[in-house]
XYZ file of C-alpha atoms in Angstrom:
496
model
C 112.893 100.741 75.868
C 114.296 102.666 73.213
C 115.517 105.657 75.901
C 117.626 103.506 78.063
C 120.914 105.003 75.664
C 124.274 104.304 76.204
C 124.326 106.395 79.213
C 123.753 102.871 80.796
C 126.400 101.016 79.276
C 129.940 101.745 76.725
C 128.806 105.076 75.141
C 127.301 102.495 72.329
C 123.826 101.892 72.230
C 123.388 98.185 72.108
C 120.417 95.820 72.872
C 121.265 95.033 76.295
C 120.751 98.603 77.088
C 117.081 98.080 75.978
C 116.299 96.044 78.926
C 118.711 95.611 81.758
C 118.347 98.761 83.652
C 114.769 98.375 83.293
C 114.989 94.408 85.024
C 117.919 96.032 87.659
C 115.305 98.255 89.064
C 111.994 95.678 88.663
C 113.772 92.966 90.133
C 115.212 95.389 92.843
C 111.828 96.328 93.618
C 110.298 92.924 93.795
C 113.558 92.199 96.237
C 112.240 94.941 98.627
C 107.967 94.742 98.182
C 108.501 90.775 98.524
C 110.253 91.132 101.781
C 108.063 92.997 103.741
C 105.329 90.096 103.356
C 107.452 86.982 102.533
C 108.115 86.281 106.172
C 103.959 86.170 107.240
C 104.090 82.558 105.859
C 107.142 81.762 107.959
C 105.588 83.264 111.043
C 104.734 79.980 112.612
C 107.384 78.687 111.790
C 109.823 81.242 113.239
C 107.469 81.569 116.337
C 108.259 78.030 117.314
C 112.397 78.155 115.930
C 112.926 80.986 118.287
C 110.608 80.700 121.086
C 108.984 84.220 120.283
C 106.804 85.754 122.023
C 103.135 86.130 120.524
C 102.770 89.603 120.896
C 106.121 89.923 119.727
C 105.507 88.207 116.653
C 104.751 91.567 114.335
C 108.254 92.672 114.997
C 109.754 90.564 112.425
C 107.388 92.606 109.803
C 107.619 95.931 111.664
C 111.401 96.070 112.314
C 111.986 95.642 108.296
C 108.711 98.603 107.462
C 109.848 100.753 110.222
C 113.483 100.995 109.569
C 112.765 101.028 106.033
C 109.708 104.075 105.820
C 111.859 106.062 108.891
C 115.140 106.260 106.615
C 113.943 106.124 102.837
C 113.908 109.829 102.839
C 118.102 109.762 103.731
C 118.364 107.029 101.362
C 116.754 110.002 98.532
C 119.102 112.831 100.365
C 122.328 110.284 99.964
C 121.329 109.583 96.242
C 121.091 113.100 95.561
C 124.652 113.664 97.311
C 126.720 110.947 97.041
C 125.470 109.291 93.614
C 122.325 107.315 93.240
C 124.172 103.986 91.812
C 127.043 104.699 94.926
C 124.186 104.493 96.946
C 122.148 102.039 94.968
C 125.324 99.407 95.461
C 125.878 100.251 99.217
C 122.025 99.884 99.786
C 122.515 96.134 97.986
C 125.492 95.004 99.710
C 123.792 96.022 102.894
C 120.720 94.263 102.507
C 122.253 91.020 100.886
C 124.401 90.836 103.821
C 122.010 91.355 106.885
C 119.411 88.366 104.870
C 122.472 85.982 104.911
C 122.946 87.240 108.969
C 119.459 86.547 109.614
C 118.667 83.590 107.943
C 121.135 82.176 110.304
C 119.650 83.810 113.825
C 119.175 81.748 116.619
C 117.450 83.855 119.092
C 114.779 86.518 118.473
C 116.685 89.800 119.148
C 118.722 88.799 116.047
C 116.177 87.977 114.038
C 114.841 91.636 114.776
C 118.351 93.262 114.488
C 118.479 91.385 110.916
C 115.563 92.693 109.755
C 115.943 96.423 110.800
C 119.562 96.075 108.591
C 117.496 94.968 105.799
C 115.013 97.929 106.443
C 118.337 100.203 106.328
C 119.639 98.873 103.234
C 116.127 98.740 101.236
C 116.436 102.677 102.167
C 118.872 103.574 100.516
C 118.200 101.114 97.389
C 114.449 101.888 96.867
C 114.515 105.903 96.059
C 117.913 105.604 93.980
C 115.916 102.629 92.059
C 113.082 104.881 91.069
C 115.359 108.110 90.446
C 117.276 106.596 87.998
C 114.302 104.485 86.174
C 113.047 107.770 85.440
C 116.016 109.412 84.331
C 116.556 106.293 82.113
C 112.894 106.544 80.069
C 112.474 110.092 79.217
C 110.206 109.314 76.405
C 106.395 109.109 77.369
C 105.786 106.071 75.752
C 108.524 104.230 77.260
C 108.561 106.207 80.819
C 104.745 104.766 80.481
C 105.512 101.096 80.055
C 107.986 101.423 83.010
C 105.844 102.848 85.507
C 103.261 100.601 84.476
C 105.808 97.422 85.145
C 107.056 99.018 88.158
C 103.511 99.569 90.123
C 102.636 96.242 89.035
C 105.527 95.221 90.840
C 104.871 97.078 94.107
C 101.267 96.322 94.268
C 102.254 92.451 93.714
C 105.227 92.322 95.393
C 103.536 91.354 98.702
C 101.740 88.704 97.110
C 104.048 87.101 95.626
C 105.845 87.075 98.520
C 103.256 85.209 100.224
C 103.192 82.426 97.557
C 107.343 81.938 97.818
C 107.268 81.828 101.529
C 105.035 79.018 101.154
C 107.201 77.142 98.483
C 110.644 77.696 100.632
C 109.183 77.040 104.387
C 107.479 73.893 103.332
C 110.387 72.377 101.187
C 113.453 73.861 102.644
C 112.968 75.921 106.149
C 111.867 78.990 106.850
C 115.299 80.368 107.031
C 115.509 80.565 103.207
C 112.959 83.305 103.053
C 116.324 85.081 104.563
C 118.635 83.033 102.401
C 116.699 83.553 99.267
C 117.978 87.370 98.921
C 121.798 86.229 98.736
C 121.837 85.230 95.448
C 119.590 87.046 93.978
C 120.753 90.893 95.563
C 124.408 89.658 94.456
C 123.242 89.312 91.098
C 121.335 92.584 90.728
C 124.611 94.068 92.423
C 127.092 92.903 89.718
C 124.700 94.170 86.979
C 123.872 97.360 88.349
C 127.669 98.561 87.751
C 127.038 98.475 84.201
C 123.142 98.719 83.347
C 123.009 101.809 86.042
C 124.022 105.619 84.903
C 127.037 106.583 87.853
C 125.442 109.913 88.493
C 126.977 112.460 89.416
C 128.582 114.136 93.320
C 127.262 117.463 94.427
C 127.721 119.412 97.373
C 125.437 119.585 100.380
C 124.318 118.422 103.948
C 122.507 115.325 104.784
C 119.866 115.812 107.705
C 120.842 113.095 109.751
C 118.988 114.119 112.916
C 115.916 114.447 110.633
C 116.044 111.098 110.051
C 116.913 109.985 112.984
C 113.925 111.644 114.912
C 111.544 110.295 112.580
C 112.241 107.004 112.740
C 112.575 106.641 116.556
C 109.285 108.911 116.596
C 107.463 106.187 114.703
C 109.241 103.370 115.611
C 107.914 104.655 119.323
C 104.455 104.735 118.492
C 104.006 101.114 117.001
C 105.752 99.920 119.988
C 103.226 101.905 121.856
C 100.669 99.619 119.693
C 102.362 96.396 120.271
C 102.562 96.741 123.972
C 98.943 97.590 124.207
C 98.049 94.376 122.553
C 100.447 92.664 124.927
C 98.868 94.583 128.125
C 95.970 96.304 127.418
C 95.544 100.471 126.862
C 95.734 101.181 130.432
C 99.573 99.991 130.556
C 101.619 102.515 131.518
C 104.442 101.881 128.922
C 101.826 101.930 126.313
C 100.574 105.296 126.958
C 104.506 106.871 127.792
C 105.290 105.434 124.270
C 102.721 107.142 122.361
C 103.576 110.391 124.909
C 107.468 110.222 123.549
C 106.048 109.319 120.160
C 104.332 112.617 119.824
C 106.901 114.744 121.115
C 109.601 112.958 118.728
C 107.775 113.618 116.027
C 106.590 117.220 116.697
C 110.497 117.698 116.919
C 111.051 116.164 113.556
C 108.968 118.779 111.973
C 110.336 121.548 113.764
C 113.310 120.556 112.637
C 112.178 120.219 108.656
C 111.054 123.535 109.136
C 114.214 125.218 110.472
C 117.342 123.631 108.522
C 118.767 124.591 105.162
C 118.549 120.732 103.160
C 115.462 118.665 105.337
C 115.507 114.831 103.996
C 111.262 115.879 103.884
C 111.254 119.330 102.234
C 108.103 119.967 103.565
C 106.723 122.182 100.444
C 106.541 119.061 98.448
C 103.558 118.916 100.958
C 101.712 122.065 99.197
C 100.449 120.582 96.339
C 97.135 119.101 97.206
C 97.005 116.660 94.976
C 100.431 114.764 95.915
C 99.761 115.267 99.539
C 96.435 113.755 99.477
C 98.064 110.588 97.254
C 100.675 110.114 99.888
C 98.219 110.236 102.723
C 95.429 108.127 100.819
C 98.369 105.744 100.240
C 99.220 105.601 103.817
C 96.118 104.489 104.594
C 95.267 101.936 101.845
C 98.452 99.657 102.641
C 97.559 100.455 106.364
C 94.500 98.348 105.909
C 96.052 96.060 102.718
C 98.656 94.518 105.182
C 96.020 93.418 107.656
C 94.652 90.853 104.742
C 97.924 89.119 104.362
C 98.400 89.039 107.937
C 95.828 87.787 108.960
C 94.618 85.344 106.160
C 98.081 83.647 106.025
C 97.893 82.490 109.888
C 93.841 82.105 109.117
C 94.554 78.831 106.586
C 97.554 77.634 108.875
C 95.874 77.851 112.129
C 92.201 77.717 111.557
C 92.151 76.083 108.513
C 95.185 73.737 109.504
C 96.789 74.082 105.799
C 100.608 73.664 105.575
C 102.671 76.640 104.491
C 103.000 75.266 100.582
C 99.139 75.348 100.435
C 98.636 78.506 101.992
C 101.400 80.333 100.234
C 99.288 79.017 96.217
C 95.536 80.120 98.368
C 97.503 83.408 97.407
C 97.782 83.127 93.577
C 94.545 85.156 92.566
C 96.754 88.201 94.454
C 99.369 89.064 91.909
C 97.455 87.956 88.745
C 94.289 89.872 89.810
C 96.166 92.906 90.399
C 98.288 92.272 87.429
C 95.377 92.426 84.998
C 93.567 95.274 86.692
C 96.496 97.543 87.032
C 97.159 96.890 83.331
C 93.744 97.983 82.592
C 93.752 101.041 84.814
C 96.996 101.963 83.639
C 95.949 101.034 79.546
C 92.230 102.289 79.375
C 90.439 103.560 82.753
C 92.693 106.707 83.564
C 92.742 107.931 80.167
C 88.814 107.780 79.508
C 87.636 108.421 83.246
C 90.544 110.059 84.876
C 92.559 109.373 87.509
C 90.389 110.412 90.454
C 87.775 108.721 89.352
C 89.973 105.606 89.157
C 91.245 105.771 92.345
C 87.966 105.984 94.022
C 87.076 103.276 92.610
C 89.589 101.091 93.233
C 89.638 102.433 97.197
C 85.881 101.169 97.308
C 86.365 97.510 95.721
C 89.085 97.379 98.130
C 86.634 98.138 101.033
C 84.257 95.847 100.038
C 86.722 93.097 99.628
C 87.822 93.364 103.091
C 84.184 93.810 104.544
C 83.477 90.099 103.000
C 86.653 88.574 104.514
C 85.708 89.866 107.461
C 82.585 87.734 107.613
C 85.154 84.439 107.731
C 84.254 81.884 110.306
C 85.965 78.879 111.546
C 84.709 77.219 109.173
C 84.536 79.313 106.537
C 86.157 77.525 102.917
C 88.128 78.848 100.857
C 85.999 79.397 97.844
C 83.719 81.494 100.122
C 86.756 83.763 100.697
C 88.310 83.838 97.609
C 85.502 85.783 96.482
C 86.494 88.600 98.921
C 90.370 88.078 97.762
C 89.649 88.638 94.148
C 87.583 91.571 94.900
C 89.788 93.350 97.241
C 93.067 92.575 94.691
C 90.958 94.790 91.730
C 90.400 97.182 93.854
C 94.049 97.352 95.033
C 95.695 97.433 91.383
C 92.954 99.757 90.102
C 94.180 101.766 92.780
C 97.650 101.962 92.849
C 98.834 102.958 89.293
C 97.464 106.591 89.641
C 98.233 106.641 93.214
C 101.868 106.166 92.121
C 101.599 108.553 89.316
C 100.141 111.678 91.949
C 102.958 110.857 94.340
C 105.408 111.999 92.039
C 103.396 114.672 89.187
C 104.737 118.513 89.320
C 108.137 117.686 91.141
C 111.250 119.666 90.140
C 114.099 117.857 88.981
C 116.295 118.413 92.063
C 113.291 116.985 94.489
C 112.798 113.845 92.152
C 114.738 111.479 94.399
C 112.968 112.625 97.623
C 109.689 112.751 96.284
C 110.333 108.666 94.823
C 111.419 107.992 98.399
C 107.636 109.644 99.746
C 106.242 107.220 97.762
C 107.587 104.433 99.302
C 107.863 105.953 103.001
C 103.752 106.093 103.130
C 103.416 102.810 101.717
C 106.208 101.694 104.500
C 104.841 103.287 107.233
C 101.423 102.682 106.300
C 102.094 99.110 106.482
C 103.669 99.192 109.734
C 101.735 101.794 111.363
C 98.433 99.571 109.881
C 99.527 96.244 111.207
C 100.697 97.750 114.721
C 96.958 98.737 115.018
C 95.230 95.915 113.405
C 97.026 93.424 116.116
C 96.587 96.076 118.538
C 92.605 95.610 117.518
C 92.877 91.593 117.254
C 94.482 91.385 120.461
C 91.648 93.142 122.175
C 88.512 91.809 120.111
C 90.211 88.050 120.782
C 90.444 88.315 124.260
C 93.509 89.565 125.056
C 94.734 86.153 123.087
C 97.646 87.066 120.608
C 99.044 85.635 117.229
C 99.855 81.296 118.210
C 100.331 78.420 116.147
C 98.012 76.916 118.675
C 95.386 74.678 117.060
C 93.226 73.714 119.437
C 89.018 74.345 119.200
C 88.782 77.577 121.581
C 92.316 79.103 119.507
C 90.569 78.763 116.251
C 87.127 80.750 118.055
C 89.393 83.133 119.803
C 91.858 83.883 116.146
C 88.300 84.508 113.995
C 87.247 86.712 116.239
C 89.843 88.932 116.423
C 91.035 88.382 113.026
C 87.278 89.501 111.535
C 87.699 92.421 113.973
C 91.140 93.521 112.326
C 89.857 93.225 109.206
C 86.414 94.959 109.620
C 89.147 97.939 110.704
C 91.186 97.595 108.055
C 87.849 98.298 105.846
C 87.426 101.473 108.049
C 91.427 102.305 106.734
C 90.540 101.776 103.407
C 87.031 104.023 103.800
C 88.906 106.362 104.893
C 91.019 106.745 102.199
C 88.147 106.637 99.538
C 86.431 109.611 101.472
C 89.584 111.410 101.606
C 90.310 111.374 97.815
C 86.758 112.219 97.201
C 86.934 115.027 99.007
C 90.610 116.710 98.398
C 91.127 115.814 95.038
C 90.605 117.821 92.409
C 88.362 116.772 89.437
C 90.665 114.995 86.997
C 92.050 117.494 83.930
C 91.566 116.866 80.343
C 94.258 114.431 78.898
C 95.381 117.540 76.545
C 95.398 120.209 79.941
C 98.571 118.578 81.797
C 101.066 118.368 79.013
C 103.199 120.576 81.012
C 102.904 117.662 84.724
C 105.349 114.230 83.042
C 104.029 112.540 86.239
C 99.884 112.586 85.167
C 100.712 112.376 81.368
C 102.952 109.351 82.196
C 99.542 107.587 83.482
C 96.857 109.778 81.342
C 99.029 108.873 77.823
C 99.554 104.847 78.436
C 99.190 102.536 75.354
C 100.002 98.914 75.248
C 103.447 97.549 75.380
């Protein structure tokens, strides 16, 4: 990466400079993709440890996304303010600290509590992250090759997240998937002092409220989910959360509209083309997280497969969408454009999920693998120009929030998603929730709600496929969008 100057280092270009920033950032992103699914392995494991509730059982997923989506825009607004590699370092030591707190919880509440500070830390890490990657690579070639590595990353992430659960709950404990972050985010923190750019201060207001009422407006409404799949939609808490959720919410936007520096400047909304990526986003990882959820318990419970076992059933993830995002990223966008691309990735994703939704109880794993390999191509076909339309025509002093919409749709996608998938599992199974239980009438009772979920999670991912069909525009010549870095960063890709 011949860009990455000395701005990263001495004032001397040397080869370190090549590479470093570029692995800060990757491995930074792996740190914060990885732990949004690495716990799903654990889940059992945790759900026995603690004594947690069933329906309950989400939370340790939802209070990392939730935190995480609600705040990434303040993370962007502090970057901008206060220094992205400030922020970048604070975000680090944050999140390094509250895995080392909760790999050592001993009752659910701080479990929870650890995984919201981990949420609050990936905020303000994540947006800086991207910012400066793309201040780093100015040059289209190598801005290219870093995007490409970077999506790969977040549309692997979860995967591979899966697979180390596995390794580290079945030969250590399931503590270590909270224990593994120590070293590593103390690591990436001593290099980032020298492979990062400092960046500089400037003057202006964070929107803290904002913020604030976004977060507890969505953090609302997936409890309103959660506690109808604990007591059914005719509980009264249920339907008073999704009451306060709307109101919270409807006051966040009021308030974007009225102060001077929002953390969502809503006209990054107008273009039609970002704000249908974001959305189609949203709803793509909505229905994505409902595979790993559901297929990780699936081979534990149904199956009866330890945690090693089931974390490798989830190898074809990462290299599948390795390979395809490579070729979307390589050959497919240029030639067919990236509408075209995207659509077609959204529907292989649908049909992967229709066919694990025809799992039984005893289903085997080469019949579903089938489904996994399908769905994975569709998802890293997907993603690359996804990520590239999140952040095309964006002025330089929006880059940082827009980098931080990327990652709040795929944050809140995944939480809102899984809050209604288990919402629709709960219901289809029963009124049974989420249990390590193994017996006959468990393994009936966890298909059926699990094909449910997933036959939803299909709808999600329909959804999505119609939506980009319809709002996007035909994709533009390769030569016609010179003047948008974002589309030629996708549209001019060659190999590394």
């Amino acid at each position: 990466m011949t860009s990455a100057t000395s701005r990263a280092t001495t004032g001397r270009t040397r080869p370190v400079a090549a590479w470093l920033p570029l692995a800060v950032v990757l491995v930074t992103q792996m740190m914060i993709v990885l732990d949004a699914a690495i716990v799903n392995i654990a889940l059992p494991d945790m759900q026995q440890a603690l004594n947690i509730h069933p329906a309950d059982l989400s939370w340790v997923i939802n209070a990392y996304t939730l935190a995480f989506g609600g705040l990434l825009l303040l993370g962007a607004r502090a970057g901008d303010l206060f220094g992205r590699r400030t922020t970048f370092a604070a975000g680090m030591l944050l999140f390094t600290t509250a895995s080392l707190l909760g790999g050592f919880a001993t009752a659910p509440g701080q479990l929870f509590a650890a995984r919201a500070a981990q949420g609050v830390g990936a905020a303000l890490v994540a947006p800086s992250a991207l910012a400066i990657l793309m201040s780093l690579y100015t040059e289209t070639k190598d801005r290219t090759r870093a995007i490409g590595y970077y999506t790969v990353v977040s549309a692997s992430g979860a995967a591979v997240g899966l697979i180390a659960g596995g390794v580290l709950t079945s030969y250590v404990s399931w503590r270590w998937v909270m224990f593994v972050n120590v070293p590593i985010g103390a690591l990436v923190l001593f290099a980032s002092r020298s492979a990062l750019p400092k960046g500089q201060f400037r003057r202006g207001k964070v929107d803290v409220l904002g913020a604030l009422l976004s977060t507890a407006g969505m953090t609302t409404l997936v409890y309103g989910f959660i506690r109808a799949a604990a007591d059914g939609w005719s509980d009264d808490g249920a339907r008073l959360s999704f009451a306060v959720a709307l109101l919270l919410l409807a006051a966040f936007v009021a308030v974007e509209r009225r102060v001077s520096e929002p953390v969502t400047p809503l006209h990054l909304f107008a273009d039609r083309e970002r704000s249908t990526a974001y959305v189609a986003r949203l709803l793509l990882v909505a229905g994505s997280m409902g595979s790993f959820f559901f297929l990780s318990q699936y081979f534990q419970i149904v199956l009866g497969w330890s945690a090693m076992k089931t974390g490798l059933a989830f190898i074809p993830f990462p290299i599948t969408i390795f390979l395809s995002s490579q070729l979307a990223t390589r050959v497919l966008v240029g030639r067919f454009g990236a509408k075209l691309v995207m659509a077609a990735g959204m529907a292989l994703s649908t049909i992967g999920l229709l066919m694990l939704a025809q799992m039984g109880a005893h289903s085997t794993y080469s019949e579903l693998v089938v489904g996994m390999v399908v769905f994975a191509l569709g998802n890293g076909t997907a993603f690359v120009p996804l990520t590239a339309a999140g952040i095309a025509n964006v002025e330089p002093k929006d880059a940082g929030v827009a980098s931080g919409l990327v990652n709040v749709t795929q944050q809140l996608g995944g939480s809102v998603g899984l809050a209604v998938l288990v919402t629709v599992f709960a219901t289809a199974g029963d009124g049974a929730a989420t249990s390590a239980a193994a017996t006959s009438k468990a393994k009936d009772i966890f298909v059926t709600g699990a094909d449910r979920g997933l036959l939803v999670a299909a709808v999600l991912l329909a959804a999505s496929l119609a939506l980009v069909l319809v709002a996007m525009r035909p994709a533009r010549k390769q030569e016609a969008v010179v003047e948008k870095p974002a589309e030629q960063l996708v549209l001019e890709a060659e190999p590394a």
